[in-house]
Amino acid sequence: MSRERPPTSLRPVSLRGVFLRAVSDVGLFSLLINLLLLVVPLYLLQVYDRVLPSSSVETLVYLSVIAVAALGFLGFLDAVRAVYTQRIAATVNDRLGATVFAASLGDRSGPSPLADLAAVCAFIRSRGVAVLFDLPFAPVFLALLYLIHPVLFWVTLGGTALLVVLVVANQLAIGRNDALSAERSALASRAEQAFARNAETLRAMGMVENAARAWGRHVAEALVLHDRSASANAIFSGASRALRMMLQLAILGAGAWLVLEGQMTAGMIFASSLVSSRALQ
């Protein structure tokens, strides 16, 4: 007898071409977006160093029109990139949905394949993808700071190192508690499912209160661990925000000192501040 061919929708699906196209397209959008982020620093540089000394209203108007148009195009590209990632997530879900659903009908002892697919699609739709593609451009902004003045580069680089230390310390502080909290939550979920399956037996034996206490113990432990993680995360988030603001002050102060020393122009102070903030994002 001839072996039946599986339905087309349940055959193994390759998404290599889809992802390669997505990476190239989103990468191009990200390149253009990060280039357009230089519009405001360049605008301030021209206004303070050219427009104000010359008192040229026409130049100010032309620069403003060009800057507004460029920023409008930036917003358009950002929206297009977001919509594009939404479409990629929909494509992944459409291509893999039937296959993953068929796989989920098998062994149910482990995590649900459908939940894994939903998590992947949710990440593709999130801003995390945009951040991931914007991250490689941070060294470019650091290089621009070096071109403006090496002092500003080293100040920003030192601030970046401190922020990295804070991030690592935050992960070390909350990582174990997060893992334990997830473990306790999973235990509570499994206990709830087991008690639900044996509800009649528990009622007949008068053990409902004992079951509730056992379930509540897991939930309480998970909540305590989650609270510890949330508290530590709040502390580190506050410290990170304060450090970023201090770094902005340091950039402005260093820029003002360099202007007083005749090594920079006034417009470079504000331009370098914006470039530095972009590099630290």
Tab-separated table of C-alpha atoms in Angstrom:
chain	number	residue	atom	x	y	z
A	1	MET	CA	0.000	0.000	0.000
A	2	SER	CA	1.207	3.484	-0.749
A	3	ARG	CA	1.935	5.696	2.208
A	4	GLU	CA	-0.440	8.622	2.543
A	5	ARG	CA	1.129	12.033	2.148
A	6	PRO	CA	0.622	14.392	5.082
A	7	PRO	CA	-1.548	17.421	4.506
A	8	THR	CA	0.340	20.361	3.067
A	9	SER	CA	-0.323	22.515	6.129
A	10	LEU	CA	1.273	19.914	8.413
A	11	ARG	CA	4.502	19.439	6.468
A	12	PRO	CA	7.721	20.861	7.923
A	13	VAL	CA	7.908	24.568	7.173
A	14	SER	CA	11.082	26.565	6.594
A	15	LEU	CA	11.020	30.235	7.528
A	16	ARG	CA	14.619	30.943	6.602
A	17	GLY	CA	13.695	33.046	3.599
A	18	VAL	CA	11.094	34.982	5.569
A	19	PHE	CA	13.514	35.803	8.371
A	20	LEU	CA	16.367	36.729	6.037
A	21	ARG	CA	14.087	39.141	4.199
A	22	ALA	CA	12.765	40.492	7.499
A	23	VAL	CA	16.252	41.056	8.909
A	24	SER	CA	17.375	42.939	5.810
A	25	ASP	CA	14.227	45.079	5.639
A	26	VAL	CA	14.064	45.916	9.339
A	27	GLY	CA	17.802	46.573	9.302
A	28	LEU	CA	17.346	49.074	6.463
A	29	PHE	CA	14.497	50.803	8.304
A	30	SER	CA	16.626	50.970	11.454
A	31	LEU	CA	19.572	52.438	9.546
A	32	LEU	CA	17.438	55.224	8.103
A	33	ILE	CA	15.750	55.890	11.448
A	34	ASN	CA	19.056	56.196	13.291
A	35	LEU	CA	20.449	58.492	10.617
A	36	LEU	CA	17.391	60.717	10.933
A	37	LEU	CA	17.888	60.852	14.702
A	38	LEU	CA	20.825	63.137	13.945
A	39	VAL	CA	18.462	65.778	12.580
A	40	VAL	CA	17.836	67.489	15.928
A	41	PRO	CA	21.529	67.645	16.976
A	42	LEU	CA	22.468	69.018	13.555
A	43	TYR	CA	19.604	71.506	13.709
A	44	LEU	CA	20.733	72.822	17.098
A	45	LEU	CA	24.320	72.970	15.905
A	46	GLN	CA	23.369	75.084	12.901
A	47	VAL	CA	21.018	77.328	14.873
A	48	TYR	CA	23.503	78.187	17.614
A	49	ASP	CA	26.607	78.386	15.438
A	50	ARG	CA	25.229	79.927	12.232
A	51	VAL	CA	21.736	81.352	12.606
A	52	LEU	CA	22.139	83.250	15.872
A	53	PRO	CA	25.513	84.862	15.032
A	54	SER	CA	24.256	85.929	11.592
A	55	SER	CA	20.704	86.823	12.731
A	56	SER	CA	19.419	85.238	9.513
A	57	VAL	CA	15.688	84.587	9.695
A	58	GLU	CA	15.616	83.001	6.245
A	59	THR	CA	18.246	80.450	7.206
A	60	LEU	CA	16.300	79.623	10.370
A	61	VAL	CA	13.108	79.087	8.365
A	62	TYR	CA	14.830	76.858	5.810
A	63	LEU	CA	16.517	74.802	8.503
A	64	SER	CA	13.252	74.449	10.414
A	65	VAL	CA	11.331	73.293	7.340
A	66	ILE	CA	13.985	70.725	6.481
A	67	ALA	CA	14.148	69.486	10.091
A	68	VAL	CA	10.366	69.150	10.395
A	69	ALA	CA	10.163	67.248	7.107
A	70	ALA	CA	12.977	64.919	8.165
A	71	LEU	CA	11.373	64.252	11.550
A	72	GLY	CA	8.046	63.568	9.875
A	73	PHE	CA	9.761	61.028	7.639
A	74	LEU	CA	11.389	59.513	10.740
A	75	GLY	CA	7.985	59.030	12.337
A	76	PHE	CA	6.686	57.469	9.136
A	77	LEU	CA	9.587	55.007	8.985
A	78	ASP	CA	9.148	54.092	12.645
A	79	ALA	CA	5.471	53.342	12.042
A	80	VAL	CA	6.280	51.314	8.929
A	81	ARG	CA	8.843	49.274	10.853
A	82	ALA	CA	6.313	48.542	13.596
A	83	VAL	CA	3.650	47.482	11.090
A	84	TYR	CA	6.199	45.378	9.225
A	85	THR	CA	7.140	43.429	12.356
A	86	GLN	CA	3.434	42.879	13.017
A	87	ARG	CA	3.112	41.356	9.545
A	88	ILE	CA	6.160	39.160	10.127
A	89	ALA	CA	4.614	37.850	13.343
A	90	ALA	CA	1.375	37.117	11.499
A	91	THR	CA	3.306	35.285	8.768
A	92	VAL	CA	5.158	33.153	11.310
A	93	ASN	CA	1.911	32.292	13.052
A	94	ASP	CA	0.230	31.459	9.739
A	95	ARG	CA	3.089	29.269	8.489
A	96	LEU	CA	3.643	27.371	11.743
A	97	GLY	CA	0.195	27.442	13.326
A	98	ALA	CA	-1.156	24.173	11.919
A	99	THR	CA	2.092	22.265	12.468
A	100	VAL	CA	2.460	23.488	16.039
A	101	PHE	CA	-1.188	22.733	16.754
A	102	ALA	CA	-0.702	19.174	15.532
A	103	ALA	CA	2.382	18.840	17.730
A	104	SER	CA	0.450	20.118	20.741
A	105	LEU	CA	-2.000	17.221	20.410
A	106	GLY	CA	0.727	14.781	21.418
A	107	ASP	CA	2.531	14.716	24.748
A	108	ARG	CA	1.001	17.348	27.051
A	109	SER	CA	3.370	16.797	29.976
A	110	GLY	CA	5.712	19.610	28.923
A	111	PRO	CA	5.164	23.230	27.940
A	112	SER	CA	2.546	23.850	25.278
A	113	PRO	CA	4.024	24.333	21.779
A	114	LEU	CA	1.209	26.766	21.032
A	115	ALA	CA	2.260	28.872	24.019
A	116	ASP	CA	5.841	28.864	22.724
A	117	LEU	CA	4.668	29.988	19.285
A	118	ALA	CA	2.563	32.734	20.853
A	119	ALA	CA	5.583	33.911	22.864
A	120	VAL	CA	7.754	34.062	19.734
A	121	CYS	CA	5.119	36.015	17.817
A	122	ALA	CA	4.605	38.366	20.766
A	123	PHE	CA	8.330	39.131	20.841
A	124	ILE	CA	8.398	39.825	17.103
A	125	ARG	CA	5.493	42.242	17.530
A	126	SER	CA	7.052	43.972	20.536
A	127	ARG	CA	9.380	46.976	20.644
A	128	GLY	CA	12.148	44.587	21.632
A	129	VAL	CA	12.885	43.883	17.974
A	130	ALA	CA	13.316	47.596	17.252
A	131	VAL	CA	15.612	47.982	20.262
A	132	LEU	CA	17.620	44.974	19.118
A	133	PHE	CA	18.158	46.502	15.683
A	134	ASP	CA	18.892	49.972	17.089
A	135	LEU	CA	21.509	48.688	19.526
A	136	PRO	CA	24.333	48.249	16.957
A	137	PHE	CA	24.125	51.965	16.145
A	138	ALA	CA	25.155	53.022	19.658
A	139	PRO	CA	28.889	52.780	18.771
A	140	VAL	CA	28.220	55.074	15.812
A	141	PHE	CA	26.907	57.770	18.144
A	142	LEU	CA	29.895	57.243	20.425
A	143	ALA	CA	32.176	57.732	17.422
A	144	LEU	CA	30.371	60.979	16.597
A	145	LEU	CA	31.008	62.176	20.137
A	146	TYR	CA	34.692	61.417	19.682
A	147	LEU	CA	34.685	63.523	16.526
A	148	ILE	CA	33.060	66.387	18.427
A	149	HIS	CA	35.607	66.082	21.243
A	150	PRO	CA	37.385	63.108	22.875
A	151	VAL	CA	36.512	64.330	26.380
A	152	LEU	CA	32.797	63.950	25.665
A	153	PHE	CA	33.438	60.497	24.249
A	154	TRP	CA	35.224	59.315	27.386
A	155	VAL	CA	32.571	60.789	29.675
A	156	THR	CA	29.840	58.966	27.764
A	157	LEU	CA	31.839	55.745	27.588
A	158	GLY	CA	32.411	55.852	31.340
A	159	GLY	CA	28.697	56.403	31.890
A	160	THR	CA	27.888	53.486	29.614
A	161	ALA	CA	30.197	51.251	31.642
A	162	LEU	CA	28.463	52.292	34.871
A	163	LEU	CA	25.049	51.577	33.355
A	164	VAL	CA	26.222	48.131	32.267
A	165	VAL	CA	27.423	47.457	35.817
A	166	LEU	CA	23.991	48.457	37.138
A	167	VAL	CA	22.234	46.168	34.660
A	168	VAL	CA	24.445	43.209	35.583
A	169	ALA	CA	23.984	43.882	39.297
A	170	ASN	CA	20.234	44.092	38.779
A	171	GLN	CA	20.148	40.735	37.028
A	172	LEU	CA	22.257	39.142	39.735
A	173	ALA	CA	19.968	40.568	42.404
A	174	ILE	CA	16.654	39.503	40.894
A	175	GLY	CA	17.576	36.508	38.741
A	176	ARG	CA	17.386	33.856	41.456
A	177	ASN	CA	14.209	35.288	42.984
A	178	ASP	CA	12.539	35.437	39.570
A	179	ALA	CA	13.430	31.812	38.888
A	180	LEU	CA	12.170	30.679	42.282
A	181	SER	CA	8.999	32.746	41.904
A	182	ALA	CA	8.288	31.156	38.529
A	183	GLU	CA	8.917	27.729	40.036
A	184	ARG	CA	6.502	28.356	42.912
A	185	SER	CA	3.888	29.724	40.509
A	186	ALA	CA	4.220	26.604	38.372
A	187	LEU	CA	3.815	24.427	41.461
A	188	ALA	CA	0.683	26.354	42.421
A	189	SER	CA	-0.714	25.943	38.912
A	190	ARG	CA	-0.035	22.208	38.863
A	191	ALA	CA	-1.527	21.826	42.325
A	192	GLU	CA	-4.655	23.708	41.261
A	193	GLN	CA	-5.054	21.457	38.214
A	194	ALA	CA	-4.535	18.309	40.280
A	195	PHE	CA	-7.034	19.436	42.910
A	196	ALA	CA	-9.560	20.332	40.200
A	197	ARG	CA	-9.289	16.850	38.690
A	198	ASN	CA	-9.868	15.278	42.093
A	199	ALA	CA	-12.403	17.765	43.419
A	200	GLU	CA	-15.058	15.166	44.202
A	201	THR	CA	-12.603	13.014	46.127
A	202	LEU	CA	-11.344	15.996	48.119
A	203	ARG	CA	-14.880	16.994	49.066
A	204	ALA	CA	-15.788	13.444	50.042
A	205	MET	CA	-12.730	13.161	52.279
A	206	GLY	CA	-13.140	16.653	53.732
A	207	MET	CA	-9.708	17.749	52.502
A	208	VAL	CA	-10.709	20.890	50.613
A	209	GLU	CA	-9.248	23.170	53.290
A	210	ASN	CA	-5.987	21.229	53.318
A	211	ALA	CA	-5.787	21.474	49.543
A	212	ALA	CA	-6.484	25.204	49.704
A	213	ARG	CA	-3.725	25.675	52.279
A	214	ALA	CA	-1.257	23.699	50.158
A	215	TRP	CA	-2.126	25.759	47.084
A	216	GLY	CA	-2.031	29.013	49.049
A	217	ARG	CA	1.410	28.189	50.435
A	218	HIS	CA	2.870	27.963	46.935
A	219	VAL	CA	1.117	31.181	45.893
A	220	ALA	CA	2.314	33.045	48.983
A	221	GLU	CA	5.911	31.953	48.431
A	222	ALA	CA	5.717	33.061	44.795
A	223	LEU	CA	4.316	36.455	45.804
A	224	VAL	CA	7.039	37.016	48.413
A	225	LEU	CA	9.779	36.186	45.916
A	226	HIS	CA	8.157	38.348	43.261
A	227	ASP	CA	7.929	41.245	45.714
A	228	ARG	CA	11.637	40.949	46.490
A	229	SER	CA	12.487	40.998	42.792
A	230	ALA	CA	10.182	43.938	42.129
A	231	SER	CA	11.686	45.925	45.011
A	232	ALA	CA	15.244	45.289	43.852
A	233	ASN	CA	14.309	46.118	40.277
A	234	ALA	CA	12.699	49.393	41.382
A	235	ILE	CA	15.848	50.389	43.266
A	236	PHE	CA	18.115	49.666	40.319
A	237	SER	CA	15.723	51.370	37.887
A	238	GLY	CA	15.758	54.512	40.011
A	239	ALA	CA	19.536	54.410	40.240
A	240	SER	CA	19.827	53.947	36.480
A	241	ARG	CA	17.540	56.890	35.781
A	242	ALA	CA	19.439	59.124	38.195
A	243	LEU	CA	22.747	58.069	36.640
A	244	ARG	CA	21.507	58.913	33.149
A	245	MET	CA	20.483	62.384	34.294
A	246	MET	CA	23.846	62.874	35.993
A	247	LEU	CA	25.592	61.875	32.794
A	248	GLN	CA	23.585	64.436	30.863
A	249	LEU	CA	24.680	67.072	33.356
A	250	ALA	CA	28.258	65.862	33.020
A	251	ILE	CA	28.092	66.182	29.235
A	252	LEU	CA	26.643	69.690	29.473
A	253	GLY	CA	29.201	70.701	32.091
A	254	ALA	CA	32.116	69.252	30.154
A	255	GLY	CA	30.838	70.905	26.989
A	256	ALA	CA	30.563	74.284	28.711
A	257	TRP	CA	34.120	73.918	30.025
A	258	LEU	CA	35.383	73.076	26.531
A	259	VAL	CA	33.595	76.141	25.140
A	260	LEU	CA	35.243	78.325	27.773
A	261	GLU	CA	38.572	76.809	26.778
A	262	GLY	CA	37.866	77.647	23.149
A	263	GLN	CA	37.842	73.999	22.047
A	264	MET	CA	34.150	73.822	21.101
A	265	THR	CA	31.324	76.056	19.959
A	266	ALA	CA	28.142	76.647	21.937
A	267	GLY	CA	26.039	74.671	19.479
A	268	MET	CA	28.173	71.601	20.043
A	269	ILE	CA	27.111	71.511	23.702
A	270	PHE	CA	23.485	70.770	22.895
A	271	ALA	CA	24.297	68.587	19.906
A	272	SER	CA	26.663	66.441	21.969
A	273	SER	CA	24.088	66.178	24.764
A	274	LEU	CA	21.487	64.752	22.380
A	275	VAL	CA	23.975	62.413	20.720
A	276	SER	CA	25.137	61.199	24.126
A	277	SER	CA	21.578	60.510	25.278
A	278	ARG	CA	20.989	58.478	22.128
A	279	ALA	CA	24.172	56.478	22.691
A	280	LEU	CA	23.084	55.678	26.256
A	281	GLN	CA	19.618	54.397	25.315
